[in-house]
Amino acid sequence: MNEHYKFFNHPLPYAYNAMEPFIDEKTMWLHHNRHLQTYIDNLNNILSKYPQFQNWTLETLLLNVPSLPEVIQIPVKNNGGGIFNHQFYFSNLLNPAPTQPIGMLKDAIFLQYGNYQGFKDQFKKAALAVFGSGYAWLVVDAAGQLKIIITANQDTPLPLGLCPVLNIDVWEHAYYLKHYNLRTDYINDWFHVINWDNANNNYIKCFY
Ligand code: MN
């Protein structure tokens, strides 16, 4: 995440078919190789005309959108957010995955939501409540508490001062080929492929 212009679409740390049968190979390929690639190409094109921002990391860009020239504020927010959100989403997938949270994150989830099922119920409700395109997130707030939030389009939790732990992409392109319009089926399948080890690392990093 310390990268800056020129951004590069790193290969996934697993094969495109690795999330079968929960997330299908063609969706994974299109999602990574077309959707994420487009956000990367767009941000590189924008920044190619603004050398003064070419050494800014993705997070620096997203945290400082208001100090960018007005004409590139929305494009940087949308395309930079598209990169951040997708890299975060892909990094939190694993198959086979642990069947429940692990480590300090597990303790925090059980404290906040009673048990894993309590967390799943609330997270699923949030993911279903995204109207149109966006994400549901598990984040740590400024008080160090776990919180479930939703963001629209390619907005990120970063400008809200929230530290991301886990996200689910509920844009239709994330599930339409396999699950059609049934977002709830996709969410149920996604629960099988959460990289809880990575999420736990994200959680711990929120406190440094
Ligand atoms: Mn997506």
CSV table of C-alpha atoms and ligand atoms in Angstrom, one decimal:
chain,number,residue,atom,x,y,z
A,1,MET,CA,0.0,0.0,0.0
A,2,ASN,CA,3.0,2.3,-0.1
A,3,GLU,CA,3.0,2.4,-3.9
A,4,HIS,CA,2.6,5.5,-5.9
A,5,TYR,CA,2.3,6.4,-9.6
A,6,LYS,CA,2.6,4.5,-11.9
A,7,PHE,CA,0.2,2.1,-10.3
A,8,PHE,CA,0.4,-1.6,-11.3
A,9,ASN,CA,-2.2,-4.4,-11.2
A,10,HIS,CA,-0.4,-7.0,-9.2
A,11,PRO,CA,-1.4,-10.6,-9.9
A,12,LEU,CA,-3.8,-12.1,-7.3
A,13,PRO,CA,-2.0,-14.3,-4.7
A,14,TYR,CA,-4.3,-17.2,-5.8
A,15,ALA,CA,-5.7,-18.5,-9.1
A,16,TYR,CA,-8.8,-17.0,-10.6
A,17,ASN,CA,-10.7,-20.3,-9.9
A,18,ALA,CA,-9.5,-20.5,-6.3
A,19,MET,CA,-12.8,-19.3,-4.8
A,20,GLU,CA,-14.9,-21.9,-6.6
A,21,PRO,CA,-17.6,-22.8,-6.0
A,22,PHE,CA,-18.4,-19.7,-3.9
A,23,ILE,CA,-17.1,-17.1,-6.4
A,24,ASP,CA,-16.8,-18.3,-9.9
A,25,GLU,CA,-13.6,-18.1,-12.0
A,26,LYS,CA,-15.0,-15.8,-14.7
A,27,THR,CA,-16.2,-13.3,-12.2
A,28,MET,CA,-12.8,-13.2,-10.5
A,29,TRP,CA,-11.0,-12.8,-13.8
A,30,LEU,CA,-13.3,-10.0,-15.1
A,31,HIS,CA,-13.2,-8.3,-11.7
A,32,HIS,CA,-9.5,-8.3,-11.4
A,33,ASN,CA,-8.4,-8.1,-15.0
A,34,ARG,CA,-11.0,-5.7,-16.3
A,35,HIS,CA,-12.6,-3.7,-13.5
A,36,LEU,CA,-9.6,-3.2,-11.2
A,37,GLN,CA,-7.4,-2.7,-14.3
A,38,THR,CA,-9.6,0.1,-15.5
A,39,TYR,CA,-9.4,2.0,-12.3
A,40,ILE,CA,-5.6,1.7,-12.3
A,41,ASP,CA,-5.4,2.8,-16.0
A,42,ASN,CA,-7.7,5.8,-15.3
A,43,LEU,CA,-5.8,6.9,-12.2
A,44,ASN,CA,-2.4,6.6,-14.1
A,45,ASN,CA,-3.9,8.7,-16.9
A,46,ILE,CA,-5.0,11.4,-14.6
A,47,LEU,CA,-1.7,11.5,-12.7
A,48,SER,CA,0.4,11.5,-15.9
A,49,LYS,CA,-0.7,15.1,-16.3
A,50,TYR,CA,0.1,16.1,-12.7
A,51,PRO,CA,3.7,15.2,-11.9
A,52,GLN,CA,3.5,17.0,-8.5
A,53,PHE,CA,1.2,14.2,-7.2
A,54,GLN,CA,3.1,11.2,-8.7
A,55,ASN,CA,5.0,10.4,-5.5
A,56,TRP,CA,1.8,10.5,-3.4
A,57,THR,CA,0.7,7.0,-2.2
A,58,LEU,CA,-2.8,5.9,-2.9
A,59,GLU,CA,-3.8,6.5,0.8
A,60,THR,CA,-2.2,10.0,0.7
A,61,LEU,CA,-4.2,10.8,-2.5
A,62,LEU,CA,-7.5,9.5,-0.9
A,63,LEU,CA,-6.9,11.3,2.3
A,64,ASN,CA,-6.1,14.6,0.6
A,65,VAL,CA,-8.7,14.8,-2.2
A,66,PRO,CA,-9.8,18.3,-1.1
A,67,SER,CA,-6.3,19.7,-1.7
A,68,LEU,CA,-6.1,18.4,-5.3
A,69,PRO,CA,-7.0,20.6,-8.2
A,70,GLU,CA,-10.8,20.7,-8.4
A,71,VAL,CA,-11.0,19.2,-11.9
A,72,ILE,CA,-9.4,15.9,-10.7
A,73,GLN,CA,-10.9,15.6,-7.2
A,74,ILE,CA,-13.9,13.4,-8.2
A,75,PRO,CA,-11.9,11.3,-10.7
A,76,VAL,CA,-9.1,10.6,-8.2
A,77,LYS,CA,-11.7,9.8,-5.4
A,78,ASN,CA,-13.5,7.4,-7.7
A,79,ASN,CA,-10.6,5.7,-9.5
A,80,GLY,CA,-8.2,5.8,-6.5
A,81,GLY,CA,-11.0,4.4,-4.3
A,82,GLY,CA,-11.7,1.7,-6.9
A,83,ILE,CA,-8.1,0.6,-6.6
A,84,PHE,CA,-8.0,0.7,-2.8
A,85,ASN,CA,-11.4,-1.0,-2.3
A,86,HIS,CA,-10.6,-3.8,-4.8
A,87,GLN,CA,-7.1,-4.5,-3.6
A,88,PHE,CA,-8.6,-4.7,-0.1
A,89,TYR,CA,-11.4,-7.0,-1.2
A,90,PHE,CA,-9.1,-9.4,-3.1
A,91,SER,CA,-6.6,-9.5,-0.3
A,92,ASN,CA,-9.3,-10.7,2.1
A,93,LEU,CA,-10.3,-13.8,0.1
A,94,LEU,CA,-9.1,-17.3,0.8
A,95,ASN,CA,-10.3,-20.8,0.0
A,96,PRO,CA,-10.4,-23.0,2.0
A,97,ALA,CA,-10.7,-20.4,4.8
A,98,PRO,CA,-11.1,-20.6,8.6
A,99,THR,CA,-14.7,-21.1,9.5
A,100,GLN,CA,-14.7,-18.2,11.9
A,101,PRO,CA,-12.6,-15.2,13.0
A,102,ILE,CA,-9.3,-15.8,14.6
A,103,GLY,CA,-6.9,-14.0,17.0
A,104,MET,CA,-7.5,-10.7,18.6
A,105,LEU,CA,-10.1,-9.9,16.0
A,106,LYS,CA,-12.1,-12.9,17.1
A,107,ASP,CA,-12.1,-11.6,20.7
A,108,ALA,CA,-13.2,-8.2,19.6
A,109,ILE,CA,-16.0,-9.5,17.3
A,110,PHE,CA,-17.3,-11.7,20.1
A,111,LEU,CA,-17.2,-8.8,22.6
A,112,GLN,CA,-19.0,-6.5,20.2
A,113,TYR,CA,-21.5,-8.8,18.5
A,114,GLY,CA,-21.9,-11.6,21.1
A,115,ASN,CA,-20.7,-14.4,18.8
A,116,TYR,CA,-19.8,-15.0,15.1
A,117,GLN,CA,-23.4,-15.5,14.1
A,118,GLY,CA,-24.3,-12.1,15.6
A,119,PHE,CA,-21.6,-10.5,13.5
A,120,LYS,CA,-22.7,-12.3,10.4
A,121,ASP,CA,-26.3,-11.2,10.9
A,122,GLN,CA,-25.3,-7.5,11.2
A,123,PHE,CA,-22.7,-7.6,8.4
A,124,LYS,CA,-25.2,-9.2,6.1
A,125,LYS,CA,-27.9,-6.8,6.9
A,126,ALA,CA,-25.5,-3.9,6.1
A,127,ALA,CA,-24.3,-5.5,2.8
A,128,LEU,CA,-28.0,-5.9,1.8
A,129,ALA,CA,-28.7,-2.3,2.7
A,130,VAL,CA,-26.3,-0.9,0.2
A,131,PHE,CA,-28.6,0.7,-2.4
A,132,GLY,CA,-27.1,0.3,-5.8
A,133,SER,CA,-23.3,0.0,-5.9
A,134,GLY,CA,-20.9,0.0,-2.9
A,135,TYR,CA,-19.4,-1.9,-0.1
A,136,ALA,CA,-20.0,-3.1,3.5
A,137,TRP,CA,-17.0,-2.8,5.8
A,138,LEU,CA,-15.9,-3.9,9.2
A,139,VAL,CA,-13.8,-1.0,10.5
A,140,VAL,CA,-12.1,0.2,13.7
A,141,ASP,CA,-13.3,3.7,14.7
A,142,ALA,CA,-11.3,6.4,16.4
A,143,ALA,CA,-12.2,5.0,19.8
A,144,GLY,CA,-10.8,1.6,18.9
A,145,GLN,CA,-14.3,0.0,18.6
A,146,LEU,CA,-15.4,-2.3,15.8
A,147,LYS,CA,-18.1,-0.9,13.6
A,148,ILE,CA,-19.9,-2.1,10.5
A,149,ILE,CA,-20.5,0.6,7.9
A,150,ILE,CA,-21.5,0.9,4.3
A,151,THR,CA,-20.0,3.1,1.6
A,152,ALA,CA,-21.4,4.1,-1.8
A,153,ASN,CA,-19.8,3.6,-5.2
A,154,GLN,CA,-16.0,3.7,-4.7
A,155,ASP,CA,-15.9,5.8,-1.6
A,156,THR,CA,-13.4,4.5,1.1
A,157,PRO,CA,-13.6,4.6,4.9
A,158,LEU,CA,-10.2,6.5,5.0
A,159,PRO,CA,-11.5,10.1,4.9
A,160,LEU,CA,-13.9,9.2,7.7
A,161,GLY,CA,-11.0,8.4,10.0
A,162,LEU,CA,-11.9,4.7,10.0
A,163,CYS,CA,-9.4,1.9,9.8
A,164,PRO,CA,-10.6,-0.9,7.5
A,165,VAL,CA,-10.5,-4.6,8.6
A,166,LEU,CA,-12.7,-6.4,6.1
A,167,ASN,CA,-14.9,-5.4,3.1
A,168,ILE,CA,-17.3,-7.0,0.7
A,169,ASP,CA,-17.8,-5.6,-2.8
A,170,VAL,CA,-21.6,-5.7,-3.5
A,171,TRP,CA,-21.4,-4.0,-6.9
A,172,GLU,CA,-23.4,-6.3,-9.2
A,173,HIS,CA,-20.2,-7.1,-11.2
A,174,ALA,CA,-18.9,-8.9,-8.1
A,175,TYR,CA,-21.6,-11.6,-8.3
A,176,TYR,CA,-24.1,-11.2,-11.2
A,177,LEU,CA,-22.7,-13.9,-13.5
A,178,LYS,CA,-23.1,-16.6,-10.8
A,179,HIS,CA,-25.7,-15.3,-8.4
A,180,TYR,CA,-27.7,-13.2,-10.9
A,181,ASN,CA,-29.6,-10.6,-8.9
A,182,LEU,CA,-29.5,-12.6,-5.6
A,183,ARG,CA,-27.1,-10.5,-3.5
A,184,THR,CA,-28.0,-12.5,-0.4
A,185,ASP,CA,-26.8,-15.7,-2.0
A,186,TYR,CA,-23.5,-14.0,-2.9
A,187,ILE,CA,-23.1,-12.7,0.6
A,188,ASN,CA,-23.7,-16.2,2.1
A,189,ASP,CA,-21.1,-17.7,-0.3
A,190,TRP,CA,-18.6,-14.9,0.5
A,191,PHE,CA,-18.7,-15.8,4.2
A,192,HIS,CA,-17.0,-19.1,3.2
A,193,VAL,CA,-14.0,-17.4,1.7
A,194,ILE,CA,-13.0,-14.8,4.2
A,195,ASN,CA,-9.2,-14.6,4.9
A,196,TRP,CA,-9.6,-14.2,8.6
A,197,ASP,CA,-5.8,-14.3,9.2
A,198,ASN,CA,-5.4,-11.3,6.9
A,199,ALA,CA,-8.4,-9.5,8.5
A,200,ASN,CA,-6.9,-10.1,12.0
A,201,ASN,CA,-3.6,-8.6,10.8
A,202,ASN,CA,-5.6,-5.6,9.4
A,203,TYR,CA,-7.3,-5.3,12.8
A,204,ILE,CA,-4.0,-5.3,14.8
A,205,LYS,CA,-2.5,-2.7,12.4
A,206,CYS,CA,-5.3,-0.3,13.3
A,207,PHE,CA,-3.8,0.1,16.7
A,208,TYR,CA,-0.3,1.2,15.5
B,1,MN,MN,-15.8,-4.5,-7.8
